[in-house]
Amino acid sequence: RLPAPLKRLFIMGNSGLTSLECLSGEHPPSLKILDLRSCSTLASLPNEPQVYRSLWSLEITGCPAIKKLPRCLQQQLGSIKRKWLDARYEVTEFKPLKPKTWKEIPRLVRERRQACRS
């Protein structure tokens, strides 16, 4: 059980945590910052839009078991003010740009990061 209202969740270097489904039941959503770093076993995030509705800062780095972001989080990425994501998660943001080759993706990631910082 997590305390309510939860505004910031920072998890770093865990071993054993596989899911954050515990965030799914929170009503109304209050999570502003979600920061996940070096969570080697964390494999799933909630796929419920209300979990991410209040989010303005997101960092997911060094979490190899998360194969892809939940669809509802992918849809919210544009409205999250501060993002720091491993490149494999950012690839999902480029669907409208349709890169012609995989070689273009690092450039698109750099451009997107620069745009987010400005």
mmCIF file of N, CA and C in Angstrom:
data_model
loop_
_atom_site.group_PDB
_atom_site.id
_atom_site.type_symbol
_atom_site.label_atom_id
_atom_site.label_comp_id
_atom_site.label_asym_id
_atom_site.label_seq_id
_atom_site.Cartn_x
_atom_site.Cartn_y
_atom_site.Cartn_z
ATOM 1 N N ARG A 1 0.840 -1.194 0.000
ATOM 2 C CA ARG A 1 0.000 0.000 0.000
ATOM 3 C C ARG A 1 0.871 1.237 0.000
ATOM 4 N N LEU A 2 0.473 2.205 -0.807
ATOM 5 C CA LEU A 2 1.186 3.464 -0.869
ATOM 6 C C LEU A 2 0.372 4.530 -0.152
ATOM 7 N N PRO A 3 1.062 5.502 0.450
ATOM 8 C CA PRO A 3 0.317 6.572 1.127
ATOM 9 C C PRO A 3 -0.449 7.417 0.109
ATOM 10 N N ALA A 4 -1.604 7.917 0.523
ATOM 11 C CA ALA A 4 -2.387 8.798 -0.349
ATOM 12 C C ALA A 4 -2.488 10.156 0.324
ATOM 13 N N PRO A 5 -2.477 11.239 -0.354
ATOM 14 C CA PRO A 5 -2.209 11.347 -1.779
ATOM 15 C C PRO A 5 -0.700 11.299 -2.044
ATOM 16 N N LEU A 6 -0.311 10.498 -2.989
ATOM 17 C CA LEU A 6 1.086 10.335 -3.362
ATOM 18 C C LEU A 6 1.413 11.323 -4.477
ATOM 19 N N LYS A 7 2.374 12.212 -4.220
ATOM 20 C CA LYS A 7 2.729 13.224 -5.212
ATOM 21 C C LYS A 7 4.007 12.879 -5.962
ATOM 22 N N ARG A 8 4.941 12.188 -5.307
ATOM 23 C CA ARG A 8 6.203 11.854 -5.950
ATOM 24 C C ARG A 8 6.559 10.404 -5.624
ATOM 25 N N LEU A 9 6.945 9.672 -6.653
ATOM 26 C CA LEU A 9 7.416 8.305 -6.464
ATOM 27 C C LEU A 9 8.783 8.189 -7.119
ATOM 28 N N PHE A 10 9.800 7.924 -6.310
ATOM 29 C CA PHE A 10 11.174 7.798 -6.780
ATOM 30 C C PHE A 10 11.664 6.424 -6.369
ATOM 31 N N ILE A 11 11.994 5.588 -7.345
ATOM 32 C CA ILE A 11 12.505 4.243 -7.078
ATOM 33 C C ILE A 11 13.822 4.109 -7.835
ATOM 34 N N MET A 12 14.857 3.737 -7.096
ATOM 35 C CA MET A 12 16.176 3.626 -7.710
ATOM 36 C C MET A 12 16.848 2.338 -7.272
ATOM 37 N N GLY A 13 17.337 1.590 -8.252
ATOM 38 C CA GLY A 13 18.147 0.409 -7.974
ATOM 39 C C GLY A 13 17.442 -0.680 -7.193
ATOM 40 N N ASN A 14 16.177 -0.914 -7.474
ATOM 41 C CA ASN A 14 15.471 -1.972 -6.749
ATOM 42 C C ASN A 14 15.887 -3.348 -7.251
ATOM 43 N N SER A 15 15.650 -4.335 -6.466
ATOM 44 C CA SER A 15 15.836 -5.712 -6.931
ATOM 45 C C SER A 15 14.653 -6.511 -6.402
ATOM 46 N N GLY A 16 13.784 -6.881 -7.287
ATOM 47 C CA GLY A 16 12.641 -7.682 -6.899
ATOM 48 C C GLY A 16 11.301 -7.076 -7.255
ATOM 49 N N LEU A 17 11.187 -5.762 -7.320
ATOM 50 C CA LEU A 17 9.922 -5.128 -7.682
ATOM 51 C C LEU A 17 9.657 -5.381 -9.164
ATOM 52 N N THR A 18 8.505 -5.950 -9.486
ATOM 53 C CA THR A 18 8.209 -6.286 -10.883
ATOM 54 C C THR A 18 7.082 -5.454 -11.476
ATOM 55 N N SER A 19 6.271 -4.792 -10.646
ATOM 56 C CA SER A 19 5.103 -4.079 -11.150
ATOM 57 C C SER A 19 4.783 -2.876 -10.284
ATOM 58 N N LEU A 20 4.161 -1.878 -10.900
ATOM 59 C CA LEU A 20 3.653 -0.719 -10.153
ATOM 60 C C LEU A 20 2.133 -0.665 -10.229
ATOM 61 N N GLU A 21 1.507 -1.812 -10.340
ATOM 62 C CA GLU A 21 0.044 -1.870 -10.421
ATOM 63 C C GLU A 21 -0.621 -1.266 -9.185
ATOM 64 N N CYS A 22 0.124 -1.140 -8.090
ATOM 65 C CA CYS A 22 -0.438 -0.556 -6.872
ATOM 66 C C CYS A 22 -0.871 0.887 -7.088
ATOM 67 N N LEU A 23 -0.385 1.546 -8.123
ATOM 68 C CA LEU A 23 -0.785 2.919 -8.419
ATOM 69 C C LEU A 23 -2.168 2.993 -9.058
ATOM 70 N N SER A 24 -2.653 1.882 -9.562
ATOM 71 C CA SER A 24 -3.894 1.875 -10.328
ATOM 72 C C SER A 24 -5.118 2.291 -9.533
ATOM 73 N N GLY A 25 -5.175 1.987 -8.277
ATOM 74 C CA GLY A 25 -6.380 2.259 -7.505
ATOM 75 C C GLY A 25 -6.477 3.662 -6.938
ATOM 76 N N GLU A 26 -5.518 4.525 -7.212
ATOM 77 C CA GLU A 26 -5.513 5.852 -6.601
ATOM 78 C C GLU A 26 -6.534 6.778 -7.255
ATOM 79 N N HIS A 27 -7.477 7.290 -6.437
ATOM 80 C CA HIS A 27 -8.501 8.233 -6.909
ATOM 81 C C HIS A 27 -8.629 9.355 -5.903
ATOM 82 N N PRO A 28 -8.615 10.609 -6.258
ATOM 83 C CA PRO A 28 -8.246 11.115 -7.574
ATOM 84 C C PRO A 28 -6.744 11.034 -7.768
ATOM 85 N N PRO A 29 -6.276 11.050 -8.989
ATOM 86 C CA PRO A 29 -4.835 10.935 -9.223
ATOM 87 C C PRO A 29 -4.101 12.165 -8.700
ATOM 88 N N SER A 30 -2.982 11.932 -8.033
ATOM 89 C CA SER A 30 -2.228 13.058 -7.490
ATOM 90 C C SER A 30 -0.744 12.963 -7.813
ATOM 91 N N LEU A 31 -0.325 11.917 -8.502
ATOM 92 C CA LEU A 31 1.087 11.701 -8.793
ATOM 93 C C LEU A 31 1.598 12.763 -9.768
ATOM 94 N N LYS A 32 2.556 13.561 -9.313
ATOM 95 C CA LYS A 32 3.139 14.629 -10.135
ATOM 96 C C LYS A 32 4.479 14.196 -10.731
ATOM 97 N N ILE A 33 5.257 13.407 -9.985
ATOM 98 C CA ILE A 33 6.596 13.009 -10.404
ATOM 99 C C ILE A 33 6.725 11.492 -10.291
ATOM 100 N N LEU A 34 7.121 10.867 -11.384
ATOM 101 C CA LEU A 34 7.410 9.436 -11.403
ATOM 102 C C LEU A 34 8.837 9.280 -11.913
ATOM 103 N N ASP A 35 9.709 8.771 -11.060
ATOM 104 C CA ASP A 35 11.134 8.692 -11.345
ATOM 105 C C ASP A 35 11.596 7.263 -11.084
ATOM 106 N N LEU A 36 11.904 6.528 -12.141
ATOM 107 C CA LEU A 36 12.323 5.128 -12.043
ATOM 108 C C LEU A 36 13.703 4.994 -12.665
ATOM 109 N N ARG A 37 14.693 4.609 -11.854
ATOM 110 C CA ARG A 37 16.068 4.503 -12.348
ATOM 111 C C ARG A 37 16.678 3.172 -11.920
ATOM 112 N N SER A 38 17.309 2.511 -12.854
ATOM 113 C CA SER A 38 18.036 1.264 -12.592
ATOM 114 C C SER A 38 17.182 0.228 -11.867
ATOM 115 N N CYS A 39 15.969 0.089 -12.315
ATOM 116 C CA CYS A 39 15.051 -0.909 -11.742
ATOM 117 C C CYS A 39 15.069 -2.131 -12.660
ATOM 118 N N SER A 40 16.023 -3.012 -12.430
ATOM 119 C CA SER A 40 16.291 -4.108 -13.362
ATOM 120 C C SER A 40 15.150 -5.107 -13.496
ATOM 121 N N THR A 41 14.321 -5.270 -12.481
ATOM 122 C CA THR A 41 13.257 -6.265 -12.555
ATOM 123 C C THR A 41 11.873 -5.667 -12.805
ATOM 124 N N LEU A 42 11.758 -4.363 -12.752
ATOM 125 C CA LEU A 42 10.455 -3.716 -12.965
ATOM 126 C C LEU A 42 10.027 -3.917 -14.409
ATOM 127 N N ALA A 43 8.919 -4.632 -14.619
ATOM 128 C CA ALA A 43 8.507 -5.009 -15.972
ATOM 129 C C ALA A 43 7.210 -4.362 -16.424
ATOM 130 N N SER A 44 6.373 -3.890 -15.489
ATOM 131 C CA SER A 44 5.097 -3.334 -15.941
ATOM 132 C C SER A 44 4.691 -2.102 -15.145
ATOM 133 N N LEU A 45 4.056 -1.203 -15.892
ATOM 134 C CA LEU A 45 3.483 0.016 -15.332
ATOM 135 C C LEU A 45 1.982 -0.050 -15.565
ATOM 136 N N PRO A 46 1.193 0.645 -14.750
ATOM 137 C CA PRO A 46 -0.255 0.589 -14.940
ATOM 138 C C PRO A 46 -0.674 1.113 -16.317
ATOM 139 N N ASN A 47 -1.681 0.502 -16.894
ATOM 140 C CA ASN A 47 -2.210 0.964 -18.176
ATOM 141 C C ASN A 47 -3.574 1.606 -17.949
ATOM 142 N N GLU A 48 -3.598 2.572 -17.051
ATOM 143 C CA GLU A 48 -4.826 3.297 -16.732
ATOM 144 C C GLU A 48 -4.541 4.785 -16.810
ATOM 145 N N PRO A 49 -5.251 5.517 -17.659
ATOM 146 C CA PRO A 49 -4.949 6.927 -17.885
ATOM 147 C C PRO A 49 -4.982 7.790 -16.628
ATOM 148 N N GLN A 50 -5.847 7.471 -15.672
ATOM 149 C CA GLN A 50 -5.952 8.316 -14.479
ATOM 150 C C GLN A 50 -4.666 8.323 -13.658
ATOM 151 N N VAL A 51 -3.846 7.290 -13.780
ATOM 152 C CA VAL A 51 -2.583 7.225 -13.039
ATOM 153 C C VAL A 51 -1.650 8.345 -13.480
ATOM 154 N N TYR A 52 -1.669 8.682 -14.773
ATOM 155 C CA TYR A 52 -0.715 9.632 -15.345
ATOM 156 C C TYR A 52 -1.306 11.015 -15.593
ATOM 157 N N ARG A 53 -2.565 11.211 -15.289
ATOM 158 C CA ARG A 53 -3.262 12.454 -15.622
ATOM 159 C C ARG A 53 -2.623 13.692 -14.986
ATOM 160 N N SER A 54 -2.106 13.582 -13.766
ATOM 161 C CA SER A 54 -1.509 14.726 -13.070
ATOM 162 C C SER A 54 -0.004 14.816 -13.259
ATOM 163 N N LEU A 55 0.575 13.875 -13.970
ATOM 164 C CA LEU A 55 2.022 13.782 -14.100
ATOM 165 C C LEU A 55 2.598 14.949 -14.892
ATOM 166 N N TRP A 56 3.620 15.614 -14.346
ATOM 167 C CA TRP A 56 4.325 16.658 -15.099
ATOM 168 C C TRP A 56 5.814 16.349 -15.227
ATOM 169 N N SER A 57 6.316 15.324 -14.512
ATOM 170 C CA SER A 57 7.715 14.928 -14.636
ATOM 171 C C SER A 57 7.799 13.401 -14.662
ATOM 172 N N LEU A 58 8.527 12.891 -15.663
ATOM 173 C CA LEU A 58 8.660 11.445 -15.832
ATOM 174 C C LEU A 58 10.104 11.122 -16.183
ATOM 175 N N GLU A 59 10.701 10.193 -15.446
ATOM 176 C CA GLU A 59 12.022 9.685 -15.789
ATOM 177 C C GLU A 59 11.989 8.173 -15.696
ATOM 178 N N ILE A 60 12.378 7.519 -16.781
ATOM 179 C CA ILE A 60 12.512 6.064 -16.788
ATOM 180 C C ILE A 60 13.829 5.767 -17.491
ATOM 181 N N THR A 61 14.823 5.380 -16.708
ATOM 182 C CA THR A 61 16.148 5.077 -17.262
ATOM 183 C C THR A 61 16.686 3.813 -16.609
ATOM 184 N N GLY A 62 17.343 2.994 -17.397
ATOM 185 C CA GLY A 62 17.964 1.777 -16.876
ATOM 186 C C GLY A 62 16.982 0.760 -16.333
ATOM 187 N N CYS A 63 15.851 0.616 -17.006
ATOM 188 C CA CYS A 63 14.825 -0.351 -16.593
ATOM 189 C C CYS A 63 14.586 -1.324 -17.752
ATOM 190 N N PRO A 64 15.510 -2.260 -17.983
ATOM 191 C CA PRO A 64 15.449 -3.105 -19.175
ATOM 192 C C PRO A 64 14.260 -4.055 -19.237
ATOM 193 N N ALA A 65 13.635 -4.362 -18.116
ATOM 194 C CA ALA A 65 12.504 -5.293 -18.139
ATOM 195 C C ALA A 65 11.225 -4.634 -18.659
ATOM 196 N N ILE A 66 11.182 -3.296 -18.668
ATOM 197 C CA ILE A 66 10.037 -2.591 -19.257
ATOM 198 C C ILE A 66 10.281 -2.572 -20.760
ATOM 199 N N LYS A 67 9.579 -3.417 -21.466
ATOM 200 C CA LYS A 67 9.800 -3.550 -22.910
ATOM 201 C C LYS A 67 9.189 -2.396 -23.687
ATOM 202 N N LYS A 68 8.020 -1.917 -23.250
ATOM 203 C CA LYS A 68 7.429 -0.740 -23.877
ATOM 204 C C LYS A 68 6.505 -0.066 -22.888
ATOM 205 N N LEU A 69 6.289 1.212 -23.102
ATOM 206 C CA LEU A 69 5.426 1.980 -22.208
ATOM 207 C C LEU A 69 3.970 1.609 -22.466
ATOM 208 N N PRO A 70 3.145 1.637 -21.417
ATOM 209 C CA PRO A 70 1.718 1.370 -21.629
ATOM 210 C C PRO A 70 1.138 2.386 -22.618
ATOM 211 N N ARG A 71 0.158 1.955 -23.386
ATOM 212 C CA ARG A 71 -0.448 2.816 -24.408
ATOM 213 C C ARG A 71 -0.960 4.135 -23.836
ATOM 214 N N CYS A 72 -1.614 4.091 -22.682
ATOM 215 C CA CYS A 72 -2.160 5.331 -22.128
ATOM 216 C C CYS A 72 -1.038 6.294 -21.719
ATOM 217 N N LEU A 73 0.106 5.784 -21.273
ATOM 218 C CA LEU A 73 1.240 6.653 -20.954
ATOM 219 C C LEU A 73 1.846 7.223 -22.233
ATOM 220 N N GLN A 74 1.944 6.410 -23.287
ATOM 221 C CA GLN A 74 2.438 6.919 -24.570
ATOM 222 C C GLN A 74 1.590 8.093 -25.052
ATOM 223 N N GLN A 75 0.281 7.987 -24.864
ATOM 224 C CA GLN A 75 -0.627 9.046 -25.307
ATOM 225 C C GLN A 75 -0.474 10.308 -24.465
ATOM 226 N N GLN A 76 -0.039 10.178 -23.222
ATOM 227 C CA GLN A 76 0.120 11.327 -22.325
ATOM 228 C C GLN A 76 1.481 12.010 -22.469
ATOM 229 N N LEU A 77 2.449 11.386 -23.152
ATOM 230 C CA LEU A 77 3.812 11.919 -23.206
ATOM 231 C C LEU A 77 3.868 13.368 -23.675
ATOM 232 N N GLY A 78 3.031 13.740 -24.611
ATOM 233 C CA GLY A 78 3.032 15.111 -25.125
ATOM 234 C C GLY A 78 2.664 16.153 -24.091
ATOM 235 N N SER A 79 1.890 15.783 -23.089
ATOM 236 C CA SER A 79 1.459 16.756 -22.079
ATOM 237 C C SER A 79 2.332 16.752 -20.824
ATOM 238 N N ILE A 80 3.309 15.864 -20.763
ATOM 239 C CA ILE A 80 4.224 15.824 -19.614
ATOM 240 C C ILE A 80 5.343 16.815 -19.872
ATOM 241 N N LYS A 81 5.502 17.774 -18.958
ATOM 242 C CA LYS A 81 6.446 18.882 -19.159
ATOM 243 C C LYS A 81 7.903 18.443 -19.166
ATOM 244 N N ARG A 82 8.286 17.599 -18.229
ATOM 245 C CA ARG A 82 9.686 17.176 -18.098
ATOM 246 C C ARG A 82 9.750 15.672 -18.288
ATOM 247 N N LYS A 83 10.527 15.245 -19.300
ATOM 248 C CA LYS A 83 10.670 13.817 -19.581
ATOM 249 C C LYS A 83 12.142 13.502 -19.753
ATOM 250 N N TRP A 84 12.545 12.391 -19.191
ATOM 251 C CA TRP A 84 13.874 11.858 -19.444
ATOM 252 C C TRP A 84 13.690 10.361 -19.582
ATOM 253 N N LEU A 85 13.728 9.891 -20.833
ATOM 254 C CA LEU A 85 13.440 8.488 -21.104
ATOM 255 C C LEU A 85 14.590 7.864 -21.865
ATOM 256 N N ASP A 86 14.827 6.578 -21.609
ATOM 257 C CA ASP A 86 15.762 5.839 -22.450
ATOM 258 C C ASP A 86 15.245 5.900 -23.888
ATOM 259 N N ALA A 87 16.155 5.878 -24.839
ATOM 260 C CA ALA A 87 15.785 6.030 -26.248
ATOM 261 C C ALA A 87 14.772 4.991 -26.719
ATOM 262 N N ARG A 88 14.806 3.789 -26.178
ATOM 263 C CA ARG A 88 13.877 2.762 -26.667
ATOM 264 C C ARG A 88 12.427 3.124 -26.384
ATOM 265 N N TYR A 89 12.166 3.918 -25.339
ATOM 266 C CA TYR A 89 10.798 4.347 -25.050
ATOM 267 C C TYR A 89 10.413 5.522 -25.928
ATOM 268 N N GLU A 90 11.373 6.380 -26.258
ATOM 269 C CA GLU A 90 11.081 7.557 -27.057
ATOM 270 C C GLU A 90 10.757 7.213 -28.499
ATOM 271 N N VAL A 91 11.197 6.068 -28.971
ATOM 272 C CA VAL A 91 10.914 5.658 -30.348
ATOM 273 C C VAL A 91 9.413 5.669 -30.597
ATOM 274 N N THR A 92 8.612 5.319 -29.596
ATOM 275 C CA THR A 92 7.163 5.285 -29.777
ATOM 276 C C THR A 92 6.598 6.668 -30.069
ATOM 277 N N GLU A 93 7.298 7.724 -29.681
ATOM 278 C CA GLU A 93 6.817 9.083 -29.914
ATOM 279 C C GLU A 93 6.931 9.501 -31.376
ATOM 280 N N PHE A 94 7.709 8.800 -32.190
ATOM 281 C CA PHE A 94 7.995 9.245 -33.533
ATOM 282 C C PHE A 94 7.100 8.625 -34.593
ATOM 283 N N LYS A 95 6.065 7.934 -34.198
ATOM 284 C CA LYS A 95 5.201 7.295 -35.182
ATOM 285 C C LYS A 95 4.710 8.277 -36.247
ATOM 286 N N PRO A 96 4.293 9.509 -35.889
ATOM 287 C CA PRO A 96 3.840 10.406 -36.954
ATOM 288 C C PRO A 96 4.976 10.824 -37.895
ATOM 289 N N LEU A 97 6.233 10.813 -37.425
ATOM 290 C CA LEU A 97 7.345 11.251 -38.252
ATOM 291 C C LEU A 97 7.806 10.178 -39.226
ATOM 292 N N LYS A 98 7.522 8.919 -38.954
ATOM 293 C CA LYS A 98 7.872 7.788 -39.799
ATOM 294 C C LYS A 98 9.306 7.880 -40.323
ATOM 295 N N PRO A 99 10.291 7.650 -39.437
ATOM 296 C CA PRO A 99 11.670 7.678 -39.932
ATOM 297 C C PRO A 99 11.865 6.637 -41.031
ATOM 298 N N LYS A 100 12.655 7.000 -42.029
ATOM 299 C CA LYS A 100 12.875 6.105 -43.170
ATOM 300 C C LYS A 100 13.801 4.949 -42.814
ATOM 301 N N THR A 101 14.745 5.200 -41.905
ATOM 302 C CA THR A 101 15.654 4.142 -41.472
ATOM 303 C C THR A 101 15.854 4.249 -39.973
ATOM 304 N N TRP A 102 16.329 3.154 -39.377
ATOM 305 C CA TRP A 102 16.612 3.170 -37.938
ATOM 306 C C TRP A 102 17.742 4.134 -37.617
ATOM 307 N N LYS A 103 18.591 4.431 -38.604
ATOM 308 C CA LYS A 103 19.701 5.359 -38.371
ATOM 309 C C LYS A 103 19.219 6.764 -38.057
ATOM 310 N N GLU A 104 18.014 7.110 -38.483
ATOM 311 C CA GLU A 104 17.467 8.443 -38.226
ATOM 312 C C GLU A 104 16.991 8.623 -36.787
ATOM 313 N N ILE A 105 16.714 7.547 -36.095
ATOM 314 C CA ILE A 105 16.101 7.641 -34.770
ATOM 315 C C ILE A 105 16.980 8.370 -33.759
ATOM 316 N N PRO A 106 18.304 8.123 -33.670
ATOM 317 C CA PRO A 106 19.096 8.900 -32.695
ATOM 318 C C PRO A 106 19.004 10.408 -32.929
ATOM 319 N N ARG A 107 18.986 10.824 -34.204
ATOM 320 C CA ARG A 107 18.853 12.257 -34.495
ATOM 321 C C ARG A 107 17.487 12.763 -34.044
ATOM 322 N N LEU A 108 16.437 12.010 -34.323
ATOM 323 C CA LEU A 108 15.095 12.419 -33.911
ATOM 324 C C LEU A 108 14.978 12.494 -32.392
ATOM 325 N N VAL A 109 15.613 11.551 -31.692
ATOM 326 C CA VAL A 109 15.606 11.571 -30.225
ATOM 327 C C VAL A 109 16.297 12.833 -29.718
ATOM 328 N N ARG A 110 17.472 13.149 -30.284
ATOM 329 C CA ARG A 110 18.192 14.368 -29.869
ATOM 330 C C ARG A 110 17.347 15.606 -30.108
ATOM 331 N N GLU A 111 16.719 15.696 -31.276
ATOM 332 C CA GLU A 111 15.889 16.859 -31.594
ATOM 333 C C GLU A 111 14.703 16.970 -30.641
ATOM 334 N N ARG A 112 14.084 15.827 -30.338
ATOM 335 C CA ARG A 112 12.932 15.851 -29.424
ATOM 336 C C ARG A 112 13.357 16.272 -28.028
ATOM 337 N N ARG A 113 14.516 15.772 -27.560
ATOM 338 C CA ARG A 113 15.005 16.157 -26.242
ATOM 339 C C ARG A 113 15.316 17.641 -26.175
ATOM 340 N N GLN A 114 15.934 18.180 -27.234
ATOM 341 C CA GLN A 114 16.239 19.606 -27.259
ATOM 342 C C GLN A 114 14.959 20.426 -27.236
ATOM 343 N N ALA A 115 13.955 19.990 -27.976
ATOM 344 C CA ALA A 115 12.673 20.702 -27.995
ATOM 345 C C ALA A 115 12.023 20.664 -26.622
ATOM 346 N N CYS A 116 12.119 19.546 -25.912
ATOM 347 C CA CYS A 116 11.517 19.421 -24.585
ATOM 348 C C CYS A 116 12.220 20.303 -23.563
ATOM 349 N N ARG A 117 13.523 20.482 -23.733
ATOM 350 C CA ARG A 117 14.288 21.293 -22.785
ATOM 351 C C ARG A 117 14.057 22.780 -22.978
ATOM 352 N N SER A 118 13.697 23.191 -24.199
ATOM 353 C CA SER A 118 13.518 24.624 -24.433
ATOM 354 C C SER A 118 12.130 25.099 -24.111
#
